[in-house]
Amino acid sequence: MPREAILDPRQEILRTAARLFQEQGYDGTSMNDVAAALKLSKGGLYHHFQSKDEILFNLMDHAMNITEERVINKVRGLSGAEERLRTLIRLHIEVVLSESDREITVMLHENHPLPPALRRRINARKKDYVHFVQNLIADAQRARGSQGSVSPRAAAFALMGMINWIYQWYKPEGELRGPDLVRQYTEIFFAGALQ
Amino acid sequence: MPREAILDPRQEILRTAARLFQEQGYDGTSMNDVAAALKLSKGGLYHHFQSKDEILFNLMDHAMNITEERVINKVRGLSGAEERLRTLIRLHIEVVLSESDREITVMLHENHPLPPALRRRINARKKDYVHFVQNLIADAQRARGSQGSVSPRAAAFALMGMINWIYQWYKPEGELRGPDLVRQYTEIFFAGALQ
DNA sequence: ACTGAAACCGACCGACCGGTCGGTTTGGGG
DNA sequence: CCCCAAACCGACCGGTCGGTCGGTTTCAGT
């Protein structure tokens, strides 16, 4: 028998909460809503998490784990500055568009004030990611010998904006589909930031 | 005596609500908070607006008015496709960074569900703006005779993302100040989308 | 001085929120 | 078969929310 045939209940709660938070917002979703969606009583839900904030924090932390596994670690295994940057753009977009990783969009949008300690941990991880992207860009600029009138910092913010804004308008059935989106965004950014 | 020495009370309420919504979020701000900040009772506040939603809608509508006045109308008065696009980028960034127009960031971030009718009106205005930008980009591409591998639609979304994401990281006292930001973003986008 | 409407107050309402708690069910190891 | 801890239930709590309402103040026009 498979060791993990039954999901960790905490993870199942997080998955459900992520879905509801994405659909109705954090404040628009009550703990009752979460419990009901899991066919649980509110008391039963509080057996697994001791506060709504704890759920939100774990959601955001999990989102950062996903980003680390599916983007950063994959890119680290590559060589060639431009190839690494190109891959980062593709993978990051894929994560944002991924139906299954709703935690990402929750984290992108929700700015509900977490307890300061937790907030700091998330912000630090976000900042690390931006620095990683910034370094990638600097490497790619160096490799191409570009006349750096565009700072890696500004370029990194521009790239994060382009990609993280996608969820605001993207529709899977729309005219601008995934692979096409990746191609065009990559073209725009490469020509724009590595000139 | 000046006819409008005293502000329209509704506008003063909107200004205060915008400030509080930006600082604490829409759900994190109660009608009591708004009333208290105005040195009003909640009952007094409800004399001017009949619901919290009505305040949010007027805030968002006002934000769209500002965009129309300060960006679209200014750009319409210009000639030369590239000059118009360049100016749009600068003005749009300036509006996002403007201390006094907090309604903008409220609208960019808050996705509290408005009554469908109101929601549609705001969304229609947003869509109009994207179309306006899209046409500007198409004109600029044509004027430059660029080999259009980048569609105006994708470029418009990329630009909106770059700019509308700024409020997520921008700090007035940071190293990347306003004019510098405008210059670099313009460079990135022109090289990226008009290649 | 009087009046009427607009502005405003403050107590109040029902609903719902996040969270608690004492007790019951469940199921695997001895 | 029993035990015990983990899982779970459901009633409950204090507090706050958006919104209401009847009454009072303010003040411009006459």
PDB file of C-alpha atoms in Angstrom, chain A residues 14-147:
ATOM      1  CA  LEU A  14      -4.630  24.327   2.689  1.00  0.00           C
ATOM      2  CA  ARG A  15      -5.657  23.298  -0.807  1.00  0.00           C
ATOM      3  CA  THR A  16      -9.322  23.979  -0.082  1.00  0.00           C
ATOM      4  CA  ALA A  17      -8.606  27.244   1.680  1.00  0.00           C
ATOM      5  CA  ALA A  18      -6.461  28.348  -1.255  1.00  0.00           C
ATOM      6  CA  ARG A  19      -9.329  27.700  -3.624  1.00  0.00           C
ATOM      7  CA  LEU A  20     -11.835  29.616  -1.512  1.00  0.00           C
ATOM      8  CA  PHE A  21      -9.471  32.496  -0.812  1.00  0.00           C
ATOM      9  CA  GLN A  22      -8.779  32.831  -4.500  1.00  0.00           C
ATOM     10  CA  GLU A  23     -12.465  32.761  -5.376  1.00  0.00           C
ATOM     11  CA  GLN A  24     -13.831  35.012  -2.623  1.00  0.00           C
ATOM     12  CA  GLY A  25     -10.809  36.671  -1.072  1.00  0.00           C
ATOM     13  CA  TYR A  26      -9.348  36.083   2.375  1.00  0.00           C
ATOM     14  CA  ASP A  27     -11.736  38.406   4.199  1.00  0.00           C
ATOM     15  CA  GLY A  28     -14.638  37.182   2.137  1.00  0.00           C
ATOM     16  CA  THR A  29     -14.098  33.600   3.269  1.00  0.00           C
ATOM     17  CA  SER A  30     -15.080  32.584   6.796  1.00  0.00           C
ATOM     18  CA  MET A  31     -13.637  29.685   8.714  1.00  0.00           C
ATOM     19  CA  ASN A  32     -17.096  28.184   8.476  1.00  0.00           C
ATOM     20  CA  ASP A  33     -16.855  28.315   4.698  1.00  0.00           C
ATOM     21  CA  VAL A  34     -13.551  26.473   4.799  1.00  0.00           C
ATOM     22  CA  ALA A  35     -14.835  23.892   7.258  1.00  0.00           C
ATOM     23  CA  ALA A  36     -18.046  23.331   5.297  1.00  0.00           C
ATOM     24  CA  ALA A  37     -16.162  22.836   2.040  1.00  0.00           C
ATOM     25  CA  LEU A  38     -14.184  20.107   3.805  1.00  0.00           C
ATOM     26  CA  LYS A  39     -17.321  18.621   5.365  1.00  0.00           C
ATOM     27  CA  LEU A  40     -15.941  19.498   8.747  1.00  0.00           C
ATOM     28  CA  SER A  41     -17.236  21.478  11.664  1.00  0.00           C
ATOM     29  CA  LYS A  42     -15.468  24.671  12.582  1.00  0.00           C
ATOM     30  CA  GLY A  43     -14.281  23.032  15.781  1.00  0.00           C
ATOM     31  CA  GLY A  44     -12.801  20.179  13.813  1.00  0.00           C
ATOM     32  CA  LEU A  45     -11.004  22.609  11.556  1.00  0.00           C
ATOM     33  CA  TYR A  46      -9.478  24.355  14.554  1.00  0.00           C
ATOM     34  CA  HIS A  47      -8.037  21.043  15.611  1.00  0.00           C
ATOM     35  CA  HIS A  48      -5.603  21.292  12.673  1.00  0.00           C
ATOM     36  CA  PHE A  49      -4.902  25.016  12.600  1.00  0.00           C
ATOM     37  CA  GLN A  50      -5.026  27.337  15.523  1.00  0.00           C
ATOM     38  CA  SER A  51      -5.938  30.481  13.617  1.00  0.00           C
ATOM     39  CA  LYS A  52      -7.011  31.795  10.255  1.00  0.00           C
ATOM     40  CA  ASP A  53      -3.742  33.691  10.051  1.00  0.00           C
ATOM     41  CA  GLU A  54      -1.832  30.451  10.435  1.00  0.00           C
ATOM     42  CA  ILE A  55      -3.607  29.092   7.381  1.00  0.00           C
ATOM     43  CA  LEU A  56      -2.775  32.191   5.370  1.00  0.00           C
ATOM     44  CA  PHE A  57       0.849  32.073   6.421  1.00  0.00           C
ATOM     45  CA  ASN A  58       1.209  28.405   5.537  1.00  0.00           C
ATOM     46  CA  LEU A  59      -0.425  29.113   2.202  1.00  0.00           C
ATOM     47  CA  MET A  60       2.036  31.858   1.421  1.00  0.00           C
ATOM     48  CA  ASP A  61       4.968  29.856   2.669  1.00  0.00           C
ATOM     49  CA  HIS A  62       3.893  26.945   0.529  1.00  0.00           C
ATOM     50  CA  ALA A  63       3.636  29.286  -2.440  1.00  0.00           C
ATOM     51  CA  MET A  64       7.226  30.322  -1.882  1.00  0.00           C
ATOM     52  CA  ASN A  65       8.261  26.666  -1.643  1.00  0.00           C
ATOM     53  CA  ILE A  66       6.612  25.977  -4.964  1.00  0.00           C
ATOM     54  CA  THR A  67       8.422  28.900  -6.533  1.00  0.00           C
ATOM     55  CA  GLU A  68      11.693  27.657  -5.122  1.00  0.00           C
ATOM     56  CA  GLU A  69      11.198  24.106  -6.346  1.00  0.00           C
ATOM     57  CA  ARG A  70       9.636  24.792  -9.692  1.00  0.00           C
ATOM     58  CA  VAL A  71      11.543  27.898 -10.745  1.00  0.00           C
ATOM     59  CA  ILE A  72      14.699  28.616  -8.782  1.00  0.00           C
ATOM     60  CA  ASN A  73      15.988  25.063  -8.421  1.00  0.00           C
ATOM     61  CA  LYS A  74      15.259  24.238 -12.033  1.00  0.00           C
ATOM     62  CA  VAL A  75      17.076  27.355 -13.224  1.00  0.00           C
ATOM     63  CA  ARG A  76      20.070  26.703 -10.984  1.00  0.00           C
ATOM     64  CA  GLY A  77      20.662  23.449 -12.856  1.00  0.00           C
ATOM     65  CA  LEU A  78      21.135  25.271 -16.137  1.00  0.00           C
ATOM     66  CA  SER A  79      24.155  26.950 -17.646  1.00  0.00           C
ATOM     67  CA  GLY A  80      24.327  29.979 -19.893  1.00  0.00           C
ATOM     68  CA  ALA A  81      23.072  33.281 -18.576  1.00  0.00           C
ATOM     69  CA  GLU A  82      20.552  33.899 -21.337  1.00  0.00           C
ATOM     70  CA  GLU A  83      19.196  30.380 -21.228  1.00  0.00           C
ATOM     71  CA  ARG A  84      18.730  30.632 -17.501  1.00  0.00           C
ATOM     72  CA  LEU A  85      16.863  33.915 -17.771  1.00  0.00           C
ATOM     73  CA  ARG A  86      14.715  32.627 -20.612  1.00  0.00           C
ATOM     74  CA  THR A  87      13.816  29.546 -18.594  1.00  0.00           C
ATOM     75  CA  LEU A  88      13.019  31.576 -15.495  1.00  0.00           C
ATOM     76  CA  ILE A  89      10.523  33.650 -17.436  1.00  0.00           C
ATOM     77  CA  ARG A  90       8.836  30.555 -18.831  1.00  0.00           C
ATOM     78  CA  LEU A  91       8.692  28.705 -15.531  1.00  0.00           C
ATOM     79  CA  HIS A  92       7.492  31.699 -13.563  1.00  0.00           C
ATOM     80  CA  ILE A  93       4.677  32.297 -16.029  1.00  0.00           C
ATOM     81  CA  GLU A  94       3.755  28.631 -15.923  1.00  0.00           C
ATOM     82  CA  VAL A  95       3.512  28.738 -12.148  1.00  0.00           C
ATOM     83  CA  VAL A  96       1.278  31.812 -12.242  1.00  0.00           C
ATOM     84  CA  LEU A  97      -0.981  30.195 -14.817  1.00  0.00           C
ATOM     85  CA  SER A  98      -1.060  26.811 -13.109  1.00  0.00           C
ATOM     86  CA  GLU A  99      -4.578  25.821 -12.146  1.00  0.00           C
ATOM     87  CA  SER A 100      -3.375  23.639  -9.304  1.00  0.00           C
ATOM     88  CA  ASP A 101      -1.182  26.188  -7.531  1.00  0.00           C
ATOM     89  CA  ARG A 102      -3.749  28.686  -6.460  1.00  0.00           C
ATOM     90  CA  GLU A 103      -1.643  29.654  -3.477  1.00  0.00           C
ATOM     91  CA  ILE A 104       0.424  31.748  -5.817  1.00  0.00           C
ATOM     92  CA  THR A 105      -2.332  34.099  -6.866  1.00  0.00           C
ATOM     93  CA  VAL A 106      -3.599  34.255  -3.305  1.00  0.00           C
ATOM     94  CA  MET A 107      -0.195  35.423  -2.217  1.00  0.00           C
ATOM     95  CA  LEU A 108       0.184  37.803  -5.114  1.00  0.00           C
ATOM     96  CA  HIS A 109      -3.022  39.550  -4.280  1.00  0.00           C
ATOM     97  CA  GLU A 110      -3.824  39.208  -0.617  1.00  0.00           C
ATOM     98  CA  ASN A 111      -2.212  41.771   1.598  1.00  0.00           C
ATOM     99  CA  HIS A 112      -4.041  40.965   4.773  1.00  0.00           C
ATOM    100  CA  PRO A 113      -1.775  42.001   7.647  1.00  0.00           C
ATOM    101  CA  LEU A 114      -0.107  38.936   9.129  1.00  0.00           C
ATOM    102  CA  PRO A 115       1.468  39.068  12.583  1.00  0.00           C
ATOM    103  CA  PRO A 116       4.734  40.990  12.097  1.00  0.00           C
ATOM    104  CA  ALA A 117       6.987  37.985  12.630  1.00  0.00           C
ATOM    105  CA  LEU A 118       5.252  35.922   9.960  1.00  0.00           C
ATOM    106  CA  ARG A 119       4.979  38.890   7.639  1.00  0.00           C
ATOM    107  CA  ARG A 120       8.707  39.415   7.839  1.00  0.00           C
ATOM    108  CA  ARG A 121       9.462  35.822   6.944  1.00  0.00           C
ATOM    109  CA  ILE A 122       7.333  35.992   3.818  1.00  0.00           C
ATOM    110  CA  ASN A 123       8.698  39.364   2.789  1.00  0.00           C
ATOM    111  CA  ALA A 124      12.255  38.130   3.222  1.00  0.00           C
ATOM    112  CA  ARG A 125      11.598  35.203   0.909  1.00  0.00           C
ATOM    113  CA  LYS A 126       9.984  37.490  -1.645  1.00  0.00           C
ATOM    114  CA  LYS A 127      12.959  39.803  -1.488  1.00  0.00           C
ATOM    115  CA  ASP A 128      15.321  36.867  -1.972  1.00  0.00           C
ATOM    116  CA  TYR A 129      13.481  35.925  -5.109  1.00  0.00           C
ATOM    117  CA  VAL A 130      13.727  39.415  -6.555  1.00  0.00           C
ATOM    118  CA  HIS A 131      17.441  39.414  -5.835  1.00  0.00           C
ATOM    119  CA  PHE A 132      17.808  36.092  -7.601  1.00  0.00           C
ATOM    120  CA  VAL A 133      16.058  37.484 -10.678  1.00  0.00           C
ATOM    121  CA  GLN A 134      18.087  40.663 -10.480  1.00  0.00           C
ATOM    122  CA  ASN A 135      21.338  38.684 -10.531  1.00  0.00           C
ATOM    123  CA  LEU A 136      20.160  36.597 -13.448  1.00  0.00           C
ATOM    124  CA  ILE A 137      19.456  39.758 -15.391  1.00  0.00           C
ATOM    125  CA  ALA A 138      22.813  41.266 -14.508  1.00  0.00           C
ATOM    126  CA  ASP A 139      24.530  38.076 -15.713  1.00  0.00           C
ATOM    127  CA  ALA A 140      22.598  38.074 -18.957  1.00  0.00           C
ATOM    128  CA  GLN A 141      23.402  41.731 -19.566  1.00  0.00           C
ATOM    129  CA  ARG A 142      27.084  41.040 -18.947  1.00  0.00           C
ATOM    130  CA  ALA A 143      27.081  38.002 -21.206  1.00  0.00           C
ATOM    131  CA  ARG A 144      25.592  40.043 -23.998  1.00  0.00           C
ATOM    132  CA  GLY A 145      27.812  43.025 -23.275  1.00  0.00           C
ATOM    133  CA  SER A 146      24.817  45.319 -23.277  1.00  0.00           C
ATOM    134  CA  GLN A 147      25.302  49.051 -22.771  1.00  0.00           C
TER     135      GLN A 147
END
